[in-house]
mmCIF file of C-alpha atoms in Angstrom:
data_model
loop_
_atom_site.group_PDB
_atom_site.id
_atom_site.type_symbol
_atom_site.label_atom_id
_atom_site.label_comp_id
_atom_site.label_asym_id
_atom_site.label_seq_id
_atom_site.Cartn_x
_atom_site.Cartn_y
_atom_site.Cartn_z
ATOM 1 C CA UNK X 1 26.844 -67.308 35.439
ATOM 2 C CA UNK X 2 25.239 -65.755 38.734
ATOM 3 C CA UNK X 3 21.710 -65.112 38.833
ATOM 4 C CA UNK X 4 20.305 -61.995 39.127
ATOM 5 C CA UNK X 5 19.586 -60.239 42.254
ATOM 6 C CA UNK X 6 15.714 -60.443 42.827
ATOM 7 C CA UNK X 7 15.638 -58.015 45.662
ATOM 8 C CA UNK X 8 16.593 -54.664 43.377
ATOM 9 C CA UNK X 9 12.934 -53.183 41.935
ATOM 10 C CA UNK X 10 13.034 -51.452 38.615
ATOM 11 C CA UNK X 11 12.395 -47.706 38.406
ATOM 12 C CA UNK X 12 9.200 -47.146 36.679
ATOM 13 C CA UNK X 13 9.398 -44.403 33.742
ATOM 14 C CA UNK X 14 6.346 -41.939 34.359
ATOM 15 C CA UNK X 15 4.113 -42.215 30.944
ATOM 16 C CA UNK X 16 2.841 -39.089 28.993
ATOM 17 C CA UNK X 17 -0.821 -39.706 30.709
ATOM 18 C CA UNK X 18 0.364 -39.515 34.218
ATOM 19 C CA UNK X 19 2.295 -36.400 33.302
ATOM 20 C CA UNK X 20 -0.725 -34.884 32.027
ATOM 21 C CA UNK X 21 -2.354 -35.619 34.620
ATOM 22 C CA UNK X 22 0.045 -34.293 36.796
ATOM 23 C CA UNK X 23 -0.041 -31.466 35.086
ATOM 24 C CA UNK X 24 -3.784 -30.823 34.697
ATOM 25 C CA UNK X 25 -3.986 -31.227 39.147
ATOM 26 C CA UNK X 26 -1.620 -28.050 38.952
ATOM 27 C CA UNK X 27 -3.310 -25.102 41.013
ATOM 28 C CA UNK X 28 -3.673 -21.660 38.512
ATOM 29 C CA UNK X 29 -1.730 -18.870 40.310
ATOM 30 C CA UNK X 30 -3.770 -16.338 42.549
ATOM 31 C CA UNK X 31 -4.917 -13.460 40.745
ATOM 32 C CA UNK X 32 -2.446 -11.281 42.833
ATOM 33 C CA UNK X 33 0.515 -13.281 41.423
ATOM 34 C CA UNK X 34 -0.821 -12.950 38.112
ATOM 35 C CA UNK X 35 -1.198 -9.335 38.625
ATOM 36 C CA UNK X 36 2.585 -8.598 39.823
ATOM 37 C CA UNK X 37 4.165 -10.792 36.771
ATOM 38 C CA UNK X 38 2.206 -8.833 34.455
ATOM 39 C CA UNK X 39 3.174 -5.488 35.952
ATOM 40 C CA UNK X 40 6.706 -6.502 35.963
ATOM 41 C CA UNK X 41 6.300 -7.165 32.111
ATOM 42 C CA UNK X 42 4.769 -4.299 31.532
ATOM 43 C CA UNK X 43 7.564 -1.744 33.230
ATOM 44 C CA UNK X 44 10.414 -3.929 31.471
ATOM 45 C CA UNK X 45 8.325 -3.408 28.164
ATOM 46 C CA UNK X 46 8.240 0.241 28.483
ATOM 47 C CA UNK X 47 11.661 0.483 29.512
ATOM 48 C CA UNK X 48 12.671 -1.336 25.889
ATOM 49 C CA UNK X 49 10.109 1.159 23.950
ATOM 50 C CA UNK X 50 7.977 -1.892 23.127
ATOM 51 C CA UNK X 51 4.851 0.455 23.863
ATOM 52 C CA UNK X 52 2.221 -2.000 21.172
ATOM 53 C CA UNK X 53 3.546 -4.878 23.212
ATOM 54 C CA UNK X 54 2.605 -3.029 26.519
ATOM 55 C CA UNK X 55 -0.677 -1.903 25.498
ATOM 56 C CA UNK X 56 -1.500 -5.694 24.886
ATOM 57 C CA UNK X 57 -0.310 -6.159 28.407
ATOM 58 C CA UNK X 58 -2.381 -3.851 30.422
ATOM 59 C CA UNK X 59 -5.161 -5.215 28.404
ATOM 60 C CA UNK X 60 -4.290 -8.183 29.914
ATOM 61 C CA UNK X 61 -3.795 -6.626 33.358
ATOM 62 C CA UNK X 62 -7.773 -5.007 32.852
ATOM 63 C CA UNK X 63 -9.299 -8.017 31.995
ATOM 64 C CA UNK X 64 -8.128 -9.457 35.539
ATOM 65 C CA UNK X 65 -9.004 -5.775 37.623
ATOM 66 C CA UNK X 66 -11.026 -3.377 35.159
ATOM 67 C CA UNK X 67 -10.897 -0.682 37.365
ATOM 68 C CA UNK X 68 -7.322 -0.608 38.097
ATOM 69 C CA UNK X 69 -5.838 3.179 37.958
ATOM 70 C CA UNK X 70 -2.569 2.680 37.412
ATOM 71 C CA UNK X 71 -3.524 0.138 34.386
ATOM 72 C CA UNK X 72 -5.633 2.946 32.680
ATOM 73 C CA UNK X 73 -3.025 5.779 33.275
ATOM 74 C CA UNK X 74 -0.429 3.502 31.855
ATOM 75 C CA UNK X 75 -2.668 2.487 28.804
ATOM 76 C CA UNK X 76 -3.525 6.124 28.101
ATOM 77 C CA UNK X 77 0.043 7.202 27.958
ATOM 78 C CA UNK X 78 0.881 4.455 25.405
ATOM 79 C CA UNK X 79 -1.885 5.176 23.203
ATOM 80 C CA UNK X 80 -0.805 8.921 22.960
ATOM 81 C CA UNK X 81 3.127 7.520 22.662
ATOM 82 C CA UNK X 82 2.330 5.315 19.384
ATOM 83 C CA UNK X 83 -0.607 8.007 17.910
ATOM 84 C CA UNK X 84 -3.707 5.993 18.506
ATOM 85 C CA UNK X 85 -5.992 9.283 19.144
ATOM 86 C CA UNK X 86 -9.106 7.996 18.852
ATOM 87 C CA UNK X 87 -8.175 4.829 20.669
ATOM 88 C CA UNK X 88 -7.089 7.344 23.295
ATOM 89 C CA UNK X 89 -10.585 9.267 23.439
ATOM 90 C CA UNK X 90 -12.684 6.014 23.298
ATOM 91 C CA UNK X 91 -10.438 5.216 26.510
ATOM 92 C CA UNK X 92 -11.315 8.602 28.267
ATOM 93 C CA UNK X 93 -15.016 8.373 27.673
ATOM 94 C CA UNK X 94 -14.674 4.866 28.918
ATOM 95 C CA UNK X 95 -13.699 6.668 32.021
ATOM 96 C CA UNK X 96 -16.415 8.614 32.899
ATOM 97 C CA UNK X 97 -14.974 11.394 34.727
ATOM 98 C CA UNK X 98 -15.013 14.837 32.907
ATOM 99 C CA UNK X 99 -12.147 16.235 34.751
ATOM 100 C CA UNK X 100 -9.753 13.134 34.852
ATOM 101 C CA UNK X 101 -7.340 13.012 31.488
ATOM 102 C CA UNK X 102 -9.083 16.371 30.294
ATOM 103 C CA UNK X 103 -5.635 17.745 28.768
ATOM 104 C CA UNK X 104 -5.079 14.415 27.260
ATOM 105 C CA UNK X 105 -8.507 14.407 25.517
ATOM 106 C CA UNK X 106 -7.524 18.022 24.572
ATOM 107 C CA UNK X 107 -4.516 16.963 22.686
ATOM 108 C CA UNK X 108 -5.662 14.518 21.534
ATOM 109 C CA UNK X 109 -8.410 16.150 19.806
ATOM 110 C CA UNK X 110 -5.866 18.292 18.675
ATOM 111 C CA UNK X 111 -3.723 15.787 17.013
ATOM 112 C CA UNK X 112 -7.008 15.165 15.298
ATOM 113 C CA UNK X 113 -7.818 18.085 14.043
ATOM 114 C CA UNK X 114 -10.774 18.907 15.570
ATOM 115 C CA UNK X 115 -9.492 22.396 17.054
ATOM 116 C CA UNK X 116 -12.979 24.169 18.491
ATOM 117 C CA UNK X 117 -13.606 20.997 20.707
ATOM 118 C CA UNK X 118 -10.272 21.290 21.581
ATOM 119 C CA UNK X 119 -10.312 24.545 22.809
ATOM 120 C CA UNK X 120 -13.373 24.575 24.188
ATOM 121 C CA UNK X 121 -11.629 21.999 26.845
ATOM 122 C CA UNK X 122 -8.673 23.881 27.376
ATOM 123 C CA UNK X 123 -10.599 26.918 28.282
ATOM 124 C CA UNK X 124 -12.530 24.873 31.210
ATOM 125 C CA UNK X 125 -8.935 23.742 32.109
ATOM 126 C CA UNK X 126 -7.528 27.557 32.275
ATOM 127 C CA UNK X 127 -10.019 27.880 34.424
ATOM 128 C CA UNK X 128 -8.723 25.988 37.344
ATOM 129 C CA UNK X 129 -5.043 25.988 36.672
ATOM 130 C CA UNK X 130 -4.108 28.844 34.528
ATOM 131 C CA UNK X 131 -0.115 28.200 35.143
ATOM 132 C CA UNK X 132 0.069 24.969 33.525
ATOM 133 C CA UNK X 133 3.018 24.856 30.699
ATOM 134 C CA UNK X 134 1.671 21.804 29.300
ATOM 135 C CA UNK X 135 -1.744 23.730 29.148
ATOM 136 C CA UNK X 136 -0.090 26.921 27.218
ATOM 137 C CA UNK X 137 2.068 25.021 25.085
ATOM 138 C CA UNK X 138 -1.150 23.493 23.872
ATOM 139 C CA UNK X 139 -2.780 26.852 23.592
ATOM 140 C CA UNK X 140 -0.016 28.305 21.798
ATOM 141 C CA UNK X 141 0.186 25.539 19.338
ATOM 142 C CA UNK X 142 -4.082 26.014 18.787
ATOM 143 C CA UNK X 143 -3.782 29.752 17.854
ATOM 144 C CA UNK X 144 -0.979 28.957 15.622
ATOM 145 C CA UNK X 145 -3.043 26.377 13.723
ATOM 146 C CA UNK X 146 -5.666 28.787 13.792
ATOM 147 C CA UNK X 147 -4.055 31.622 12.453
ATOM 148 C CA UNK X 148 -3.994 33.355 15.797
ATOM 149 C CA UNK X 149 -0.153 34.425 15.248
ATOM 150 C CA UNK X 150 -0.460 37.222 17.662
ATOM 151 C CA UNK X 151 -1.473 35.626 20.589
ATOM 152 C CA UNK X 152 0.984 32.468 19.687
ATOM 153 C CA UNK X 153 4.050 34.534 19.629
ATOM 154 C CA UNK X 154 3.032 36.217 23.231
ATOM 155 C CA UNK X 155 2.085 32.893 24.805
ATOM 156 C CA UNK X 156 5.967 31.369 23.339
ATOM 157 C CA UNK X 157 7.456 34.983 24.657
ATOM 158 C CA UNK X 158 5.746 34.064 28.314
ATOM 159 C CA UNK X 159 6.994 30.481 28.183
ATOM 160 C CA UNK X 160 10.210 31.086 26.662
ATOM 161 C CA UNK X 161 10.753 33.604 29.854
ATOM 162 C CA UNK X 162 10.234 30.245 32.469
ATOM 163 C CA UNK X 163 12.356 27.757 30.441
ATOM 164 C CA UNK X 164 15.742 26.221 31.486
ATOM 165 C CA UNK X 165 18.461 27.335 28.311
ATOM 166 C CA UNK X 166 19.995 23.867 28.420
ATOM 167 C CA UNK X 167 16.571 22.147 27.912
ATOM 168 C CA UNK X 168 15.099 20.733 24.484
ATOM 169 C CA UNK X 169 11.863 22.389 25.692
ATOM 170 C CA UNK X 170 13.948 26.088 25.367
ATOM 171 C CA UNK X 171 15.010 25.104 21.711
ATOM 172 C CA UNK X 172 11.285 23.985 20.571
ATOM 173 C CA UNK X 173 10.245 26.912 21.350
ATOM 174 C CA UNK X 174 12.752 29.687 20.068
ATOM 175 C CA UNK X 175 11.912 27.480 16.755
ATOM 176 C CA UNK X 176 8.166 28.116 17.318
ATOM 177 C CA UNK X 177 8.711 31.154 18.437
ATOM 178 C CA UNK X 178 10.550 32.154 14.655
ATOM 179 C CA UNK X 179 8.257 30.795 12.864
ATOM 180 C CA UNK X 180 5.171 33.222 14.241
ATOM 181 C CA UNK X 181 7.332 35.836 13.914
ATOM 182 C CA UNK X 182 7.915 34.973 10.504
ATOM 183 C CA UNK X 183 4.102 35.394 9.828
ATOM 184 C CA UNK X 184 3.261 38.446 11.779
ATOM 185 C CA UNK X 185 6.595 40.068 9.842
ATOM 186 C CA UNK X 186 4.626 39.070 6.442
ATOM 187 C CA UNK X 187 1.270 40.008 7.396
ATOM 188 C CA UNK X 188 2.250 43.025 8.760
ATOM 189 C CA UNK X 189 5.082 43.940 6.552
ATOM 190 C CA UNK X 190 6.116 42.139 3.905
ATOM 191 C CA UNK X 191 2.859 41.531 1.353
ATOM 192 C CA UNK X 192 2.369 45.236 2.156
ATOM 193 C CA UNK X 193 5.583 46.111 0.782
ATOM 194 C CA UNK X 194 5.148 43.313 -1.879
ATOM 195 C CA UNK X 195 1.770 45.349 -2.831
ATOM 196 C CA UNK X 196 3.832 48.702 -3.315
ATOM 197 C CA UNK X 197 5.903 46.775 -5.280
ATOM 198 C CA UNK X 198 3.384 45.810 -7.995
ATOM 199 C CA UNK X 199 2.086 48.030 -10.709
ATOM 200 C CA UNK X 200 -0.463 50.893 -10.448
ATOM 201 C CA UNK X 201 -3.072 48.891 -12.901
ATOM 202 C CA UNK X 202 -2.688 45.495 -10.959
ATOM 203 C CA UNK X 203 -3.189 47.498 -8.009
ATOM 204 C CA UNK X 204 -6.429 49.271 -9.041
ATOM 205 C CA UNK X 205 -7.666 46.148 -10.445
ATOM 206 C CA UNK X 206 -6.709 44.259 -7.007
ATOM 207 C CA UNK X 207 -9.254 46.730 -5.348
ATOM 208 C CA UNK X 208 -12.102 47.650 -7.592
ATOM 209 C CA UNK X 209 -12.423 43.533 -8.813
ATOM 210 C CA UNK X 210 -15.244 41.910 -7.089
ATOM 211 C CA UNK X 211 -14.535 38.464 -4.812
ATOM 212 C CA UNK X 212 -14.849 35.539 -6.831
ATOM 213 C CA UNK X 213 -18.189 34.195 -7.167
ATOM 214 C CA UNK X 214 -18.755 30.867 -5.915
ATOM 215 C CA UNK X 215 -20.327 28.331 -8.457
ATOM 216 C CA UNK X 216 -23.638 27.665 -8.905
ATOM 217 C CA UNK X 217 -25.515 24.306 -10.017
ATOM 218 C CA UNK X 218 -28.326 25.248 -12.393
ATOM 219 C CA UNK X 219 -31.341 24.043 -13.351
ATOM 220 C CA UNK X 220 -31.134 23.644 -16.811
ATOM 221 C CA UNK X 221 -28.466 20.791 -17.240
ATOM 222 C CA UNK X 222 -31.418 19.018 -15.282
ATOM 223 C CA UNK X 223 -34.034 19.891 -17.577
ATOM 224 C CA UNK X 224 -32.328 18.486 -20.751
ATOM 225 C CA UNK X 225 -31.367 15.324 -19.510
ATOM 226 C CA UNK X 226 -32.955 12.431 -20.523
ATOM 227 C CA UNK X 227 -35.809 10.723 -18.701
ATOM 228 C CA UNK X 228 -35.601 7.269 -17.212
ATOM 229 C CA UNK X 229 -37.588 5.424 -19.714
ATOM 230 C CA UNK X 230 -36.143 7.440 -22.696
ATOM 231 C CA UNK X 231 -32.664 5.700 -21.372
ATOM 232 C CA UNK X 232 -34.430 2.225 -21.506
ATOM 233 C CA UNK X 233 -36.351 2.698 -24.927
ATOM 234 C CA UNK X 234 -33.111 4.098 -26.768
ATOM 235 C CA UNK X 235 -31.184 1.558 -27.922
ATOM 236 C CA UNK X 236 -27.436 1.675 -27.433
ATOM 237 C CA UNK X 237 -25.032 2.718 -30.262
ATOM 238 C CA UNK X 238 -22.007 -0.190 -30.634
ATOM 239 C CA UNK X 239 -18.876 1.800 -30.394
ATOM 240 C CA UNK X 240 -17.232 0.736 -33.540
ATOM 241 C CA UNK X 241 -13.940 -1.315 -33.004
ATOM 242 C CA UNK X 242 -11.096 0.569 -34.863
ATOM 243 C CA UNK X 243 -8.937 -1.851 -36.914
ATOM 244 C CA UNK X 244 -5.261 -2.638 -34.981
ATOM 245 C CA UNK X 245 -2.517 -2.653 -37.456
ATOM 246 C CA UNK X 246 0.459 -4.923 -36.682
ATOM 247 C CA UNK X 247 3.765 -3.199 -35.946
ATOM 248 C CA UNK X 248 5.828 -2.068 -38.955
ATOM 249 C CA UNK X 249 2.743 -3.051 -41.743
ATOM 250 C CA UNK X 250 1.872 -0.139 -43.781
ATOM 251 C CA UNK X 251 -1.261 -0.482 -45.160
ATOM 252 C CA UNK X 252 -1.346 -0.154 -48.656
ATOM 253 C CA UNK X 253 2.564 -0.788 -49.129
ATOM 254 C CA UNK X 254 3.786 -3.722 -47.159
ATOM 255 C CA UNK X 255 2.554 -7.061 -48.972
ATOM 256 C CA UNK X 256 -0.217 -8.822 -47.901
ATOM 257 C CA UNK X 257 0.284 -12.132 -46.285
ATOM 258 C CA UNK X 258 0.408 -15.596 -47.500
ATOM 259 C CA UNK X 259 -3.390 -16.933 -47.633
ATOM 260 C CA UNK X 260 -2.079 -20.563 -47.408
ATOM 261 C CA UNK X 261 0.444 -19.613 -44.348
ATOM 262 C CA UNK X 262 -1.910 -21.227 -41.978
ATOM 263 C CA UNK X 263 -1.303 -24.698 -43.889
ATOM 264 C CA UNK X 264 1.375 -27.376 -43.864
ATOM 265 C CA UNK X 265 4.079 -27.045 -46.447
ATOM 266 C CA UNK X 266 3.045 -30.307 -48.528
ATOM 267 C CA UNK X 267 -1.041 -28.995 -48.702
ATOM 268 C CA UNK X 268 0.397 -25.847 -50.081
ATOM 269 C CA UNK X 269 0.173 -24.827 -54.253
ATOM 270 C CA UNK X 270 3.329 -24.266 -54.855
ATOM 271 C CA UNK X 271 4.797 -27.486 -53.188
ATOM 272 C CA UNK X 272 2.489 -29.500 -55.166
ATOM 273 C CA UNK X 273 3.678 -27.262 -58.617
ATOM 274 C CA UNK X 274 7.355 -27.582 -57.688
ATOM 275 C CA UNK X 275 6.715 -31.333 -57.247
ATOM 276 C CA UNK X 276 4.854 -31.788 -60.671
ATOM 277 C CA UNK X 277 7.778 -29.708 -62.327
ATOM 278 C CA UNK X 278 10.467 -32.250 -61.029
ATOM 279 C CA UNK X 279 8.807 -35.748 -62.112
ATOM 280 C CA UNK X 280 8.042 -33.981 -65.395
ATOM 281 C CA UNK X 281 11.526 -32.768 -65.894
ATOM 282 C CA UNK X 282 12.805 -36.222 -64.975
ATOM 283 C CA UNK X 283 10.699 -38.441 -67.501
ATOM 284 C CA UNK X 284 11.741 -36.275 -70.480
ATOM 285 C CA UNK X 285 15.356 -36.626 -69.766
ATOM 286 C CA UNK X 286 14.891 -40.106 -69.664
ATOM 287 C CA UNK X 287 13.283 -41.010 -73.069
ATOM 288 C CA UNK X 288 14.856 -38.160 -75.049
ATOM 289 C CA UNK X 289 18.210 -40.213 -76.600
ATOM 290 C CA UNK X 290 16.534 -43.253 -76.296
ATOM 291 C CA UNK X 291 16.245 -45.681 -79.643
ATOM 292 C CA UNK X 292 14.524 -48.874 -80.289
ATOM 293 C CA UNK X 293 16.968 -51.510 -82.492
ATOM 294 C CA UNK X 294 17.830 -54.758 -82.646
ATOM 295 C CA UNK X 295 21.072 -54.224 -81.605
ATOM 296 C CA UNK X 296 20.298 -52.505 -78.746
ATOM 297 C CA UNK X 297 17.783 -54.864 -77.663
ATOM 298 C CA UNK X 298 19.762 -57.495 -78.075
ATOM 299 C CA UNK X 299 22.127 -56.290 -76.007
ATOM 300 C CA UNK X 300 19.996 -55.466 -73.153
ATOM 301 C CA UNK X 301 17.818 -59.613 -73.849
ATOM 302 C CA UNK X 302 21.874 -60.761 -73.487
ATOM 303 C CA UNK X 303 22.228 -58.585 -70.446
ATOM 304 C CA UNK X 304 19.490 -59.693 -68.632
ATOM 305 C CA UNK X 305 19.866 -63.409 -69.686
ATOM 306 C CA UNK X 306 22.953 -63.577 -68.875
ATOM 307 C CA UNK X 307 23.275 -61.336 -65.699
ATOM 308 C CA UNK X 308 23.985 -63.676 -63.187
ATOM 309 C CA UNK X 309 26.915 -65.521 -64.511
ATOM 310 C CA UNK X 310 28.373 -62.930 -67.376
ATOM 311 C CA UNK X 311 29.062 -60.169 -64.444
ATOM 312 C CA UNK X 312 32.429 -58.431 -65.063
ATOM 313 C CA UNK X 313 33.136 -60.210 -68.287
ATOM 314 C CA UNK X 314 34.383 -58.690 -71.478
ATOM 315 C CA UNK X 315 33.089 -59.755 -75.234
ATOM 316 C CA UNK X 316 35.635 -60.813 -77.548
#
């Protein structure tokens, strides 16, 4: 057998600590880098519709630049896309500015509920651009909520006037637009006519009756309730526990249970009488033919004398 060539070396496998260690002398990316990867994620995450996944990213992208505009416009928008309002305003007073994202703290404040802060923005916003369709759709919307039909119908007239026919905004508002006209037709028409309609009694007693007075607390309700110590001193009446009958027992009718059910069935009287009853019945049956004579107790002394060897034979 040849010997082995000494001059070929033997690859050495890289262990697990030297990859580590490779690993840990890796250089983090520059914050730049970091920056562009993350905004790349974040367009390709609004592009899918993941907006909860893309608000987690441009928090990522604000912890690296806090101030970065583009970051805090994007956020914004995704906060008002998934309906996190107050989210939304918490990010706009973050900001600092009063006039920056004033129509989004509007609607948002809308969307809340919280209509007289709401307008009181939008009218600061009419001030300065008065042509805004965002702005009057959000007007028009606030007087409808308000009961302001009037003035929601006219401002869905003037924007129904600017809008392209083969638009969705055109259709939202012909179906806003119906629906205040549906109101002013019943305020103005309708629940008169509906009031023509009704008797001449109801009527009279529609307009003489007085508005219905609110209720009052009163005093007295106060004055009879007991005092603090009487509470303590008075003992406490035990609510007597009513009596649960079982499911198809009648009381009174259905039999009442077997006091001994509880015990086994050889404890129980009438095992013990019906086991008294059979060795009695068994010892009388026994002795009642039986006779004492000579013959008879012969027979039986022969028997058992002569048992063992007189088996199966027959006297002569």
């Amino acid at each position: 057998m040849p010997p082995k060539p000494s001059g070929l070396l033997k690859k050495s496998v890289p262990s697990l600590k030297d990859v580590r260690k490779k690993a840990s002398t890796k250089q983090p990316l520059p914050v730049s880098e970091r920056l562009k990867r993350l905004f790349n994620s974040l367009c390709a995450q609004i592009d899918g519709g993941h907006f909860t996944n893309a608000v987690k990213t441009c928090d990522k992208i604000l912890r690296l630049d806090p101030k970065d505009k583009d970051a805090l416009q994007a956020k914004l928008f995704l906060l008002l896309q998934i309906e996190q309002y107050s989210a939304a305003l918490t990010l706009l007073d973050s900001l600092g500015s009063s006039s920056e994202g004033a129509f989004e703290k509007a609607y948002s404040l809308y969307r809340l509920q919280r209509e007289s802060e709401a307008s009181q923005i939008l009218n600061d916003i009419k001030q300065s651009n008065v042509d805004d369709r965002g702005v009057l759709h959000l007007e028009a919307q606030l007087s409808y909520r308000q009961g302001s039909y009037h003035a929601a119908f006219d401002l869905y007239n003037q924007l129904l006037d600017t809008a392209d026919p083969q638009t969705e905004e055109h259709s939202d508002i012909l179906t806003n637009l119906q629906a205040s006209q549906r109101h002013l037709d019943f305020i103005n028409t309708d629940y008169l006519r509906v009031l023509d309609q009704l008797p001449m009694s109801v009527t009279n007693s529609l307009e003489t009756s007085q508005p219905p007075v609110h209720p009052t607390t009163s005093l007295l309700p106060l004055a009879n309730a007991p005092s603090a110590e009487e509470k303590m001193t008075k003992p406490k009446l035990k609510k007597v526990r009513t009596r649960r009958v079982p499911a198809g027992v009648v009381p009174g009718v259905t039999p009442a249970p077997d006091p001994e059910r509880w015990l086994k069935r050889t404890e129980r009287s009438t095992f013990v009488q019906a086991r008294s009853k059979r060795r009695g019945g068994g010892g009388g049956g026994a002795t009642q033919g039986m006779v004492e004579s000579g013959g008879a107790s012969g027979a039986g002394g022969q028997s058992r004398s002569g048992g063992g060897n007189t088996k199966g034979k027959k006297k002569k």
